Tab-separated table of N, CA, C and O in Angstrom:
chain	number	residue	atom	x	y	z
A	1	UNK	N	-32.398	-16.947	63.158
A	1	UNK	CA	-32.897	-15.772	62.467
A	1	UNK	C	-31.954	-15.356	61.341
A	1	UNK	O	-32.413	-14.974	60.281
A	2	UNK	N	-30.655	-15.443	61.617
A	2	UNK	CA	-29.698	-15.010	60.617
A	2	UNK	C	-29.711	-15.956	59.413
A	2	UNK	O	-29.616	-15.506	58.274
A	3	UNK	N	-29.846	-17.259	59.650
A	3	UNK	CA	-29.914	-18.214	58.552
A	3	UNK	C	-31.159	-17.990	57.710
A	3	UNK	O	-31.111	-18.124	56.481
A	4	UNK	N	-32.256	-17.655	58.341
A	4	UNK	CA	-33.484	-17.384	57.608
A	4	UNK	C	-33.334	-16.142	56.743
A	4	UNK	O	-33.791	-16.109	55.596
A	5	UNK	N	-32.684	-15.129	57.257
A	5	UNK	CA	-32.445	-13.909	56.490
A	5	UNK	C	-31.539	-14.184	55.287
A	5	UNK	O	-31.789	-13.688	54.184
A	6	UNK	N	-30.506	-14.975	55.492
A	6	UNK	CA	-29.605	-15.315	54.392
A	6	UNK	C	-30.333	-16.146	53.350
A	6	UNK	O	-30.153	-15.941	52.134
A	7	UNK	N	-31.180	-17.061	53.779
A	7	UNK	CA	-31.944	-17.876	52.833
A	7	UNK	C	-32.879	-17.014	51.994
A	7	UNK	O	-32.986	-17.212	50.781
A	8	UNK	N	-33.542	-16.075	52.627
A	8	UNK	CA	-34.442	-15.181	51.887
A	8	UNK	C	-33.671	-14.331	50.875
A	8	UNK	O	-34.133	-14.127	49.750
A	9	UNK	N	-32.500	-13.858	51.255
A	9	UNK	CA	-31.730	-13.039	50.318
A	9	UNK	C	-31.186	-13.874	49.169
A	9	UNK	O	-31.125	-13.399	48.028
A	10	UNK	N	-30.823	-15.129	49.427
A	10	UNK	CA	-30.379	-16.005	48.334
A	10	UNK	C	-31.521	-16.324	47.378
A	10	UNK	O	-31.327	-16.352	46.153
A	11	UNK	N	-32.707	-16.567	47.907
A	11	UNK	CA	-33.874	-16.796	47.051
A	11	UNK	C	-34.153	-15.557	46.207
A	11	UNK	O	-34.470	-15.662	45.014
A	12	UNK	N	-34.001	-14.388	46.801
A	12	UNK	CA	-34.202	-13.137	46.070
A	12	UNK	C	-33.210	-13.023	44.913
A	12	UNK	O	-33.588	-12.658	43.789
A	13	UNK	N	-31.952	-13.338	45.165
A	13	UNK	CA	-30.945	-13.268	44.098
A	13	UNK	C	-31.191	-14.294	43.001
A	13	UNK	O	-31.010	-14.010	41.817
A	14	UNK	N	-31.628	-15.491	43.374
A	14	UNK	CA	-31.936	-16.514	42.377
A	14	UNK	C	-33.110	-16.077	41.512
A	14	UNK	O	-33.093	-16.233	40.281
A	15	UNK	N	-34.127	-15.505	42.134
A	15	UNK	CA	-35.295	-15.029	41.379
A	15	UNK	C	-34.889	-13.900	40.429
A	15	UNK	O	-35.330	-13.859	39.276
A	16	UNK	N	-34.050	-12.978	40.895
A	16	UNK	CA	-33.631	-11.876	40.031
A	16	UNK	C	-32.801	-12.378	38.849
A	16	UNK	O	-32.944	-11.875	37.718
A	17	UNK	N	-31.945	-13.368	39.085
A	17	UNK	CA	-31.158	-13.925	37.985
A	17	UNK	C	-32.016	-14.626	36.949
A	17	UNK	O	-31.840	-14.444	35.737
A	18	UNK	N	-32.969	-15.414	37.408
A	18	UNK	CA	-33.850	-16.095	36.458
A	18	UNK	C	-34.816	-15.118	35.787
A	18	UNK	O	-35.185	-15.307	34.622
A	19	UNK	N	-35.192	-14.053	36.479
A	19	UNK	CA	-36.062	-13.041	35.859
A	19	UNK	C	-35.334	-12.323	34.732
A	19	UNK	O	-35.950	-11.970	33.719
A	20	UNK	N	-34.027	-12.119	34.885
A	20	UNK	CA	-33.257	-11.485	33.813
A	20	UNK	C	-33.247	-12.366	32.565
A	20	UNK	O	-33.413	-11.868	31.437
A	21	UNK	N	-33.089	-13.666	32.760
A	21	UNK	CA	-33.088	-14.587	31.609
A	21	UNK	C	-34.462	-14.659	30.943
A	21	UNK	O	-34.570	-14.584	29.712
A	22	UNK	N	-35.502	-14.815	31.743
A	22	UNK	CA	-36.857	-14.904	31.196
A	22	UNK	C	-37.260	-13.588	30.543
A	22	UNK	O	-37.881	-13.568	29.470
A	23	UNK	N	-36.880	-12.460	31.148
A	23	UNK	CA	-37.205	-11.158	30.564
A	23	UNK	C	-36.494	-10.914	29.246
A	23	UNK	O	-37.092	-10.387	28.301
A	24	UNK	N	-35.228	-11.300	29.157
A	24	UNK	CA	-34.498	-11.149	27.890
A	24	UNK	C	-35.126	-12.014	26.807
A	24	UNK	O	-35.288	-11.573	25.653
A	25	UNK	N	-35.504	-13.237	27.162
A	25	UNK	CA	-36.183	-14.109	26.199
A	25	UNK	C	-37.513	-13.512	25.765
A	25	UNK	O	-37.857	-13.521	24.588
A	26	UNK	N	-38.279	-12.984	26.716
A	26	UNK	CA	-39.591	-12.430	26.395
A	26	UNK	C	-39.523	-11.210	25.490
A	26	UNK	O	-40.350	-11.042	24.601
A	27	UNK	N	-38.531	-10.368	25.722
A	27	UNK	CA	-38.398	-9.168	24.879
A	27	UNK	C	-37.879	-9.544	23.497
A	27	UNK	O	-38.376	-9.049	22.478
A	28	UNK	N	-36.873	-10.419	23.432
A	28	UNK	CA	-36.296	-10.794	22.133
A	28	UNK	C	-37.279	-11.571	21.271
A	28	UNK	O	-37.343	-11.363	20.057
A	29	UNK	N	-38.054	-12.471	21.861
A	29	UNK	CA	-38.980	-13.305	21.102
A	29	UNK	C	-40.406	-12.750	21.085
A	29	UNK	O	-41.300	-13.387	20.535
A	30	UNK	N	-40.606	-11.589	21.683
A	30	UNK	CA	-41.910	-10.934	21.764
A	30	UNK	C	-42.971	-11.871	22.355
A	30	UNK	O	-44.079	-12.000	21.828
A	31	UNK	N	-42.629	-12.510	23.461
A	31	UNK	CA	-43.537	-13.404	24.175
A	31	UNK	C	-44.157	-12.639	25.334
A	31	UNK	O	-43.475	-12.292	26.299
A	32	UNK	N	-45.441	-12.383	25.228
A	32	UNK	CA	-46.136	-11.584	26.238
A	32	UNK	C	-46.171	-12.313	27.580
A	32	UNK	O	-45.987	-11.706	28.636
A	33	UNK	N	-46.385	-13.610	27.550
A	33	UNK	CA	-46.472	-14.361	28.806
A	33	UNK	C	-45.133	-14.354	29.554
A	33	UNK	O	-45.108	-14.270	30.789
A	34	UNK	N	-44.018	-14.419	28.821
A	34	UNK	CA	-42.707	-14.386	29.476
A	34	UNK	C	-42.454	-13.018	30.113
A	34	UNK	O	-41.866	-12.931	31.192
A	35	UNK	N	-42.922	-11.962	29.460
A	35	UNK	CA	-42.753	-10.614	30.016
A	35	UNK	C	-43.610	-10.460	31.268
A	35	UNK	O	-43.173	-9.894	32.275
A	36	UNK	N	-44.814	-11.008	31.235
A	36	UNK	CA	-45.689	-10.938	32.412
A	36	UNK	C	-45.113	-11.759	33.570
A	36	UNK	O	-45.146	-11.318	34.732
A	37	UNK	N	-44.563	-12.920	33.261
A	37	UNK	CA	-43.938	-13.743	34.295
A	37	UNK	C	-42.738	-13.023	34.902
A	37	UNK	O	-42.485	-13.109	36.107
A	38	UNK	N	-42.011	-12.282	34.069
A	38	UNK	CA	-40.877	-11.507	34.578
A	38	UNK	C	-41.346	-10.464	35.588
A	38	UNK	O	-40.707	-10.258	36.629
A	39	UNK	N	-42.457	-9.810	35.307
A	39	UNK	CA	-43.012	-8.841	36.261
A	39	UNK	C	-43.394	-9.486	37.570
A	39	UNK	O	-43.135	-8.942	38.655
A	40	UNK	N	-43.996	-10.675	37.489
A	40	UNK	CA	-44.381	-11.383	38.710
A	40	UNK	C	-43.137	-11.839	39.477
A	40	UNK	O	-43.099	-11.800	40.718
A	41	UNK	N	-42.097	-12.235	38.758
A	41	UNK	CA	-40.855	-12.649	39.423
A	41	UNK	C	-40.204	-11.475	40.138
A	41	UNK	O	-39.636	-11.640	41.224
A	42	UNK	N	-40.268	-10.285	39.557
A	42	UNK	CA	-39.738	-9.112	40.245
A	42	UNK	C	-40.558	-8.793	41.498
A	42	UNK	O	-40.004	-8.346	42.502
A	43	UNK	N	-41.868	-9.012	41.445
A	43	UNK	CA	-42.682	-8.837	42.648
A	43	UNK	C	-42.282	-9.838	43.734
A	43	UNK	O	-42.204	-9.487	44.915
A	44	UNK	N	-42.011	-11.079	43.333
A	44	UNK	CA	-41.560	-12.084	44.299
A	44	UNK	C	-40.200	-11.720	44.880
A	44	UNK	O	-39.956	-11.903	46.077
A	45	UNK	N	-39.307	-11.190	44.044
A	45	UNK	CA	-37.994	-10.770	44.542
A	45	UNK	C	-38.140	-9.635	45.546
A	45	UNK	O	-37.460	-9.611	46.579
A	46	UNK	N	-39.049	-8.698	45.269
A	46	UNK	CA	-39.290	-7.606	46.215
A	46	UNK	C	-39.873	-8.150	47.521
A	46	UNK	O	-39.518	-7.677	48.601
A	47	UNK	N	-40.738	-9.158	47.424
A	47	UNK	CA	-41.332	-9.745	48.625
A	47	UNK	C	-40.270	-10.438	49.481
A	47	UNK	O	-40.229	-10.251	50.704
A	48	UNK	N	-39.392	-11.222	48.854
A	48	UNK	CA	-38.357	-11.904	49.629
A	48	UNK	C	-37.322	-10.915	50.171
A	48	UNK	O	-36.784	-11.113	51.261
A	49	UNK	N	-37.041	-9.850	49.434
A	49	UNK	CA	-36.147	-8.812	49.954
A	49	UNK	C	-36.800	-8.108	51.144
A	49	UNK	O	-36.125	-7.763	52.122
A	50	UNK	N	-38.106	-7.923	51.076
A	50	UNK	CA	-38.836	-7.342	52.203
A	50	UNK	C	-38.768	-8.257	53.421
A	50	UNK	O	-38.556	-7.784	54.545
A	51	UNK	N	-38.914	-9.569	53.202
A	51	UNK	CA	-38.765	-10.520	54.313
A	51	UNK	C	-37.371	-10.413	54.929
A	51	UNK	O	-37.228	-10.410	56.152
A	52	UNK	N	-36.356	-10.344	54.082
A	52	UNK	CA	-34.979	-10.256	54.575
A	52	UNK	C	-34.784	-9.027	55.445
A	52	UNK	O	-34.232	-9.099	56.547
A	53	UNK	N	-35.252	-7.893	54.970
A	53	UNK	CA	-35.046	-6.646	55.708
A	53	UNK	C	-35.889	-6.589	56.987
A	53	UNK	O	-35.449	-6.017	57.985
A	54	UNK	N	-37.060	-7.191	56.951
A	54	UNK	CA	-37.876	-7.218	58.169
A	54	UNK	C	-37.235	-8.117	59.231
A	54	UNK	O	-37.252	-7.781	60.419
A	55	UNK	N	-36.661	-9.234	58.817
A	55	UNK	CA	-35.965	-10.101	59.762
A	55	UNK	C	-34.788	-9.360	60.380
A	55	UNK	O	-34.575	-9.401	61.600
A	56	UNK	N	-34.021	-8.676	59.544
A	56	UNK	CA	-32.879	-7.904	60.051
A	56	UNK	C	-33.355	-6.809	60.999
A	56	UNK	O	-32.778	-6.587	62.063
A	57	UNK	N	-34.424	-6.122	60.638
A	57	UNK	CA	-34.945	-5.032	61.463
A	57	UNK	C	-35.363	-5.540	62.843
A	57	UNK	O	-34.990	-4.953	63.867
A	58	UNK	N	-36.131	-6.629	62.878
A	58	UNK	CA	-36.609	-7.125	64.162
A	58	UNK	C	-35.505	-7.788	64.968
A	58	UNK	O	-35.546	-7.791	66.195
A	59	UNK	N	-34.495	-8.335	64.304
A	59	UNK	CA	-33.350	-8.881	65.033
A	59	UNK	C	-32.577	-7.751	65.710
A	59	UNK	O	-32.103	-7.890	66.832
A	60	UNK	N	-32.467	-6.614	65.041
A	60	UNK	CA	-31.763	-5.471	65.629
A	60	UNK	C	-32.564	-4.848	66.768
A	60	UNK	O	-32.004	-4.280	67.683
A	61	UNK	N	-33.891	-4.952	66.705
A	61	UNK	CA	-34.731	-4.357	67.740
A	61	UNK	C	-34.745	-5.185	69.020
A	61	UNK	O	-35.211	-4.715	70.045
A	62	UNK	N	-34.255	-6.420	68.962
A	62	UNK	CA	-34.224	-7.248	70.156
A	62	UNK	C	-33.248	-6.703	71.191
A	62	UNK	O	-33.442	-6.867	72.377
A	63	UNK	N	-32.177	-6.076	70.728
A	63	UNK	CA	-31.216	-5.495	71.660
A	63	UNK	C	-31.848	-4.325	72.388
A	63	UNK	O	-32.613	-3.562	71.832
A	64	UNK	N	-31.531	-4.186	73.659
A	64	UNK	CA	-32.096	-3.094	74.446
A	64	UNK	C	-30.993	-2.536	75.329
A	64	UNK	O	-30.003	-3.215	75.604
A	65	UNK	N	-31.125	-1.314	75.774
A	65	UNK	CA	-30.097	-0.758	76.662
A	65	UNK	C	-30.026	-1.533	77.973
A	65	UNK	O	-31.039	-2.009	78.487
A	66	UNK	N	-28.842	-1.655	78.495
A	66	UNK	CA	-28.638	-2.411	79.721
A	66	UNK	C	-28.886	-1.533	80.939
A	66	UNK	O	-28.520	-0.366	80.963
A	67	UNK	N	-29.509	-2.121	81.926
A	67	UNK	CA	-29.695	-1.449	83.211
A	67	UNK	C	-28.830	-2.161	84.240
A	67	UNK	O	-28.260	-3.217	83.973
A	68	UNK	N	-28.766	-1.608	85.422
A	68	UNK	CA	-27.941	-2.211	86.467
A	68	UNK	C	-28.504	-3.560	86.910
A	68	UNK	O	-27.778	-4.432	87.371
A	69	UNK	N	-29.789	-3.777	86.710
A	69	UNK	CA	-30.420	-5.046	87.087
A	69	UNK	C	-29.971	-6.171	86.159
A	69	UNK	O	-29.902	-7.330	86.559
A	70	UNK	N	-29.641	-5.826	84.906
A	70	UNK	CA	-29.288	-6.844	83.924
A	70	UNK	C	-27.957	-7.522	84.219
A	70	UNK	O	-27.693	-8.595	83.699
A	71	UNK	N	-27.105	-6.919	84.999
A	71	UNK	CA	-25.802	-7.514	85.252
A	71	UNK	C	-25.931	-8.684	86.220
A	71	UNK	O	-26.740	-8.665	87.126
A	72	UNK	N	-25.141	-9.691	86.000
A	72	UNK	CA	-25.222	-10.914	86.776
A	72	UNK	C	-25.862	-12.029	85.974
A	72	UNK	O	-25.911	-13.165	86.400
A	73	UNK	N	-26.367	-11.706	84.809
A	73	UNK	CA	-26.934	-12.705	83.914
A	73	UNK	C	-26.143	-12.672	82.612
A	73	UNK	O	-25.389	-11.745	82.351
A	74	UNK	N	-26.319	-13.669	81.790
A	74	UNK	CA	-25.621	-13.740	80.507
A	74	UNK	C	-26.335	-12.843	79.499
A	74	UNK	O	-27.521	-13.014	79.234
A	75	UNK	N	-25.615	-11.889	78.957
A	75	UNK	CA	-26.163	-10.987	77.946
A	75	UNK	C	-25.298	-11.134	76.701
A	75	UNK	O	-24.122	-10.783	76.703
A	76	UNK	N	-25.863	-11.696	75.654
A	76	UNK	CA	-25.135	-11.953	74.411
A	76	UNK	C	-23.877	-12.769	74.654
A	76	UNK	O	-22.838	-12.545	74.050
A	77	UNK	N	-23.924	-13.704	75.559
A	77	UNK	CA	-22.788	-14.585	75.793
A	77	UNK	C	-21.749	-14.030	76.749
A	77	UNK	O	-20.754	-14.683	77.024
A	78	UNK	N	-21.939	-12.823	77.275
A	78	UNK	CA	-20.995	-12.227	78.218
A	78	UNK	C	-21.665	-12.180	79.581
A	78	UNK	O	-22.770	-11.672	79.714
A	79	UNK	N	-21.004	-12.729	80.580
A	79	UNK	CA	-21.559	-12.745	81.936
A	79	UNK	C	-20.841	-11.681	82.749
A	79	UNK	O	-19.615	-11.630	82.797
A	80	UNK	N	-21.615	-10.796	83.359
A	80	UNK	CA	-21.045	-9.740	84.202
A	80	UNK	C	-21.625	-9.888	85.593
A	80	UNK	O	-22.823	-9.705	85.786
A	81	UNK	N	-20.801	-10.236	86.536
A	81	UNK	CA	-21.279	-10.334	87.911
A	81	UNK	C	-21.296	-8.944	88.528
A	81	UNK	O	-20.653	-8.012	88.031
A	82	UNK	N	-22.015	-8.785	89.614
A	82	UNK	CA	-22.301	-7.471	90.196
A	82	UNK	C	-21.063	-6.609	90.469
A	82	UNK	O	-21.030	-5.461	90.054
A	83	UNK	N	-20.012	-7.085	91.127
A	83	UNK	CA	-18.897	-6.161	91.400
A	83	UNK	C	-18.108	-5.781	90.146
A	83	UNK	O	-17.499	-4.726	90.096
A	84	UNK	N	-18.139	-6.623	89.142
A	84	UNK	CA	-17.305	-6.388	87.963
A	84	UNK	C	-18.076	-5.815	86.775
A	84	UNK	O	-17.575	-5.826	85.662
A	85	UNK	N	-19.294	-5.329	86.990
A	85	UNK	CA	-20.065	-4.883	85.845
A	85	UNK	C	-19.472	-3.626	85.207
A	85	UNK	O	-19.683	-3.367	84.030
A	86	UNK	N	-18.715	-2.837	85.952
A	86	UNK	CA	-18.082	-1.659	85.354
A	86	UNK	C	-17.003	-2.066	84.355
A	86	UNK	O	-16.787	-1.398	83.353
A	87	UNK	N	-16.335	-3.194	84.619
A	87	UNK	CA	-15.313	-3.674	83.687
A	87	UNK	C	-15.930	-4.374	82.485
A	87	UNK	O	-15.323	-4.440	81.428
A	88	UNK	N	-17.118	-4.902	82.649
A	88	UNK	CA	-17.777	-5.623	81.554
A	88	UNK	C	-18.492	-4.693	80.593
A	88	UNK	O	-18.805	-5.086	79.481
A	89	UNK	N	-18.749	-3.457	80.996
A	89	UNK	CA	-19.489	-2.531	80.141
A	89	UNK	C	-18.829	-2.322	78.769
A	89	UNK	O	-19.518	-2.350	77.757
A	90	UNK	N	-17.502	-2.122	78.673
A	90	UNK	CA	-16.908	-1.987	77.332
A	90	UNK	C	-17.059	-3.244	76.475
A	90	UNK	O	-17.203	-3.135	75.255
A	91	UNK	N	-17.056	-4.412	77.111
A	91	UNK	CA	-17.255	-5.640	76.353
A	91	UNK	C	-18.672	-5.720	75.795
A	91	UNK	O	-18.889	-6.128	74.669
A	92	UNK	N	-19.637	-5.332	76.606
A	92	UNK	CA	-21.021	-5.387	76.157
A	92	UNK	C	-21.307	-4.314	75.114
A	92	UNK	O	-22.117	-4.523	74.211
A	93	UNK	N	-20.653	-3.164	75.215
A	93	UNK	CA	-20.850	-2.122	74.212
A	93	UNK	C	-20.289	-2.530	72.856
A	93	UNK	O	-20.731	-2.054	71.811
A	94	UNK	N	-19.305	-3.411	72.848
A	94	UNK	CA	-18.729	-3.864	71.587
A	94	UNK	C	-19.694	-4.739	70.808
A	94	UNK	O	-19.522	-4.935	69.613
A	95	UNK	N	-20.720	-5.270	71.462
A	95	UNK	CA	-21.685	-6.147	70.811
A	95	UNK	C	-22.837	-5.380	70.172
A	95	UNK	O	-23.713	-5.964	69.576
A	96	UNK	N	-22.851	-4.059	70.299
A	96	UNK	CA	-23.926	-3.253	69.732
A	96	UNK	C	-23.673	-3.075	68.239
A	96	UNK	O	-22.585	-2.687	67.824
A	97	UNK	N	-24.670	-3.385	67.430
A	97	UNK	CA	-24.561	-3.286	65.983
A	97	UNK	C	-25.394	-2.099	65.527
A	97	UNK	O	-26.568	-1.976	65.879
A	98	UNK	N	-24.788	-1.233	64.750
A	98	UNK	CA	-25.477	-0.047	64.247
A	98	UNK	C	-25.690	-0.215	62.747
A	98	UNK	O	-24.757	-0.542	62.016
A	99	UNK	N	-26.921	-0.020	62.319
A	99	UNK	CA	-27.192	-0.107	60.883
A	99	UNK	C	-26.753	1.193	60.220
A	99	UNK	O	-26.846	2.263	60.788
A	100	UNK	N	-26.272	1.069	59.006
A	100	UNK	CA	-25.778	2.240	58.293
A	100	UNK	C	-26.383	2.252	56.891
A	100	UNK	O	-27.545	1.900	56.716
A	101	UNK	N	-25.599	2.594	55.916
A	101	UNK	CA	-26.097	2.814	54.562
A	101	UNK	C	-26.597	1.535	53.904
A	101	UNK	O	-27.442	1.593	53.016
A	102	UNK	N	-26.124	0.365	54.313
A	102	UNK	CA	-26.514	-0.863	53.628
A	102	UNK	C	-27.988	-1.191	53.831
A	102	UNK	O	-28.648	-1.707	52.922
A	103	UNK	N	-28.516	-0.887	54.995
A	103	UNK	CA	-29.936	-1.137	55.231
A	103	UNK	C	-30.796	-0.192	54.392
A	103	UNK	O	-31.812	-0.601	53.829
A	104	UNK	N	-30.374	1.050	54.273
A	104	UNK	CA	-31.094	1.997	53.410
A	104	UNK	C	-31.020	1.573	51.948
A	104	UNK	O	-31.994	1.707	51.197
A	105	UNK	N	-29.871	1.045	51.545
A	105	UNK	CA	-29.722	0.552	50.184
A	105	UNK	C	-30.641	-0.646	49.938
A	105	UNK	O	-31.228	-0.784	48.855
A	106	UNK	N	-30.805	-1.490	50.937
A	106	UNK	CA	-31.718	-2.625	50.817
A	106	UNK	C	-33.162	-2.190	50.648
A	106	UNK	O	-33.898	-2.737	49.823
A	107	UNK	N	-33.597	-1.198	51.442
A	107	UNK	CA	-34.964	-0.695	51.291
A	107	UNK	C	-35.147	-0.038	49.927
A	107	UNK	O	-36.219	-0.152	49.319
A	108	UNK	N	-34.109	0.640	49.452
A	108	UNK	CA	-34.172	1.204	48.094
A	108	UNK	C	-34.297	0.108	47.046
A	108	UNK	O	-34.995	0.272	46.041
A	109	UNK	N	-33.633	-1.028	47.270
A	109	UNK	CA	-33.739	-2.155	46.351
A	109	UNK	C	-35.135	-2.748	46.329
A	109	UNK	O	-35.617	-3.165	45.269
A	110	UNK	N	-35.790	-2.797	47.475
A	110	UNK	CA	-37.165	-3.309	47.526
A	110	UNK	C	-38.086	-2.399	46.712
A	110	UNK	O	-38.904	-2.872	45.910
A	111	UNK	N	-37.935	-1.110	46.894
A	111	UNK	CA	-38.763	-0.159	46.145
A	111	UNK	C	-38.456	-0.251	44.650
A	111	UNK	O	-39.368	-0.236	43.814
A	112	UNK	N	-37.187	-0.384	44.309
A	112	UNK	CA	-36.795	-0.497	42.901
A	112	UNK	C	-37.341	-1.772	42.276
A	112	UNK	O	-37.805	-1.755	41.128
A	113	UNK	N	-37.315	-2.883	43.001
A	113	UNK	CA	-37.881	-4.140	42.484
A	113	UNK	C	-39.386	-4.017	42.272
A	113	UNK	O	-39.914	-4.491	41.264
A	114	UNK	N	-40.077	-3.395	43.195
A	114	UNK	CA	-41.528	-3.231	43.050
A	114	UNK	C	-41.858	-2.323	41.872
A	114	UNK	O	-42.780	-2.605	41.093
A	115	UNK	N	-41.091	-1.253	41.706
A	115	UNK	CA	-41.328	-0.344	40.572
A	115	UNK	C	-41.003	-1.029	39.250
A	115	UNK	O	-41.725	-0.867	38.262
A	116	UNK	N	-39.935	-1.827	39.221
A	116	UNK	CA	-39.567	-2.553	38.011
A	116	UNK	C	-40.623	-3.591	37.670
A	116	UNK	O	-40.921	-3.809	36.491
A	117	UNK	N	-41.199	-4.236	38.681
A	117	UNK	CA	-42.283	-5.191	38.436
A	117	UNK	C	-43.473	-4.490	37.783
A	117	UNK	O	-44.069	-5.018	36.837
A	118	UNK	N	-43.798	-3.311	38.277
A	118	UNK	CA	-44.886	-2.534	37.677
A	118	UNK	C	-44.580	-2.216	36.214
A	118	UNK	O	-45.452	-2.324	35.344
A	119	UNK	N	-43.336	-1.847	35.919
A	119	UNK	CA	-42.971	-1.525	34.540
A	119	UNK	C	-43.019	-2.758	33.628
A	119	UNK	O	-43.443	-2.667	32.471
A	120	UNK	N	-42.596	-3.929	34.124
A	120	UNK	CA	-42.669	-5.146	33.313
A	120	UNK	C	-44.117	-5.532	33.036
A	120	UNK	O	-44.447	-5.948	31.924
A	121	UNK	N	-44.972	-5.402	34.043
A	121	UNK	CA	-46.391	-5.726	33.833
A	121	UNK	C	-47.018	-4.728	32.866
A	121	UNK	O	-47.819	-5.099	31.998
A	122	UNK	N	-46.628	-3.457	32.965
A	122	UNK	CA	-47.109	-2.449	32.014
A	122	UNK	C	-46.619	-2.757	30.603
A	122	UNK	O	-47.368	-2.596	29.629
A	123	UNK	N	-45.389	-3.228	30.469
A	123	UNK	CA	-44.863	-3.605	29.153
A	123	UNK	C	-45.651	-4.762	28.565
A	123	UNK	O	-45.919	-4.776	27.353
A	124	UNK	N	-46.051	-5.713	29.386
A	124	UNK	CA	-46.855	-6.831	28.866
A	124	UNK	C	-48.214	-6.343	28.377
A	124	UNK	O	-48.734	-6.844	27.374
A	125	UNK	N	-48.792	-5.348	29.068
A	125	UNK	CA	-50.073	-4.786	28.610
A	125	UNK	C	-49.890	-4.012	27.294
A	125	UNK	O	-50.743	-4.072	26.413
A	126	UNK	N	-48.773	-3.309	27.157
A	126	UNK	CA	-48.500	-2.574	25.923
A	126	UNK	C	-48.257	-3.536	24.766
A	126	UNK	O	-48.712	-3.297	23.634
A	127	UNK	N	-47.546	-4.631	25.027
A	127	UNK	CA	-47.292	-5.608	23.973
A	127	UNK	C	-48.572	-6.310	23.540
A	127	UNK	O	-48.692	-6.734	22.384
A	128	UNK	N	-49.526	-6.431	24.437
A	128	UNK	CA	-50.789	-7.080	24.101
A	128	UNK	C	-51.637	-6.199	23.187
A	128	UNK	O	-52.405	-6.698	22.359
A	129	UNK	N	-51.483	-4.894	23.299
A	129	UNK	CA	-52.273	-3.967	22.484
A	129	UNK	C	-51.732	-3.943	21.063
A	129	UNK	O	-50.561	-3.676	20.833
A	130	UNK	N	-52.584	-4.222	20.091
A	130	UNK	CA	-52.214	-4.203	18.674
A	130	UNK	C	-52.984	-3.083	17.986
A	130	UNK	O	-54.211	-3.120	17.918
A	131	UNK	N	-52.290	-2.070	17.475
A	131	UNK	CA	-53.021	-0.932	16.891
A	131	UNK	C	-53.813	-1.300	15.630
A	131	UNK	O	-54.829	-0.668	15.347
A	132	UNK	N	-53.427	-2.331	14.900
A	132	UNK	CA	-54.182	-2.727	13.717
A	132	UNK	C	-55.544	-3.312	14.076
A	132	UNK	O	-56.535	-3.038	13.394
A	133	UNK	N	-55.595	-4.084	15.142
A	133	UNK	CA	-56.894	-4.646	15.551
A	133	UNK	C	-57.789	-3.592	16.164
A	133	UNK	O	-59.013	-3.734	16.131
A	134	UNK	N	-57.238	-2.543	16.702
A	134	UNK	CA	-58.047	-1.464	17.291
A	134	UNK	C	-58.698	-0.615	16.204
A	134	UNK	O	-59.744	-0.020	16.432
A	135	UNK	N	-58.071	-0.565	15.015
A	135	UNK	CA	-58.624	0.242	13.930
A	135	UNK	C	-59.799	-0.456	13.246
A	135	UNK	O	-60.629	0.212	12.627
A	136	UNK	N	-59.885	-1.772	13.352
A	136	UNK	CA	-60.935	-2.509	12.667
A	136	UNK	C	-62.219	-2.497	13.437
A	136	UNK	O	-62.508	-2.358	14.469
């Protein structure tokens, strides 16, 4: 799961880097198709970022609170037998991962990518409109 999440985030970064190059070319050379492709690339980056965050979210949801029945089996690689489960509790608590500001920043990035894609597609529609042809 972790490798899949890393792969999705790397694909997202590659798409964003190439979208910056294609977008700069499209704006400088006034190429409508390049600007439209940039918008679609930002949508793809938002999609892969969404995949990354969903994988992380569901991986974090797999962890569950431990009950007394759970001891005696391997939990995250730590085995706690029945008499020693009180000593194993601090070890198992150390394996709990708490999400903080980085996950919120990731969701903000997904929203920002989707909004930026909308703006690039809107720019391509504006570039397509020629006021001289509308007057004729």
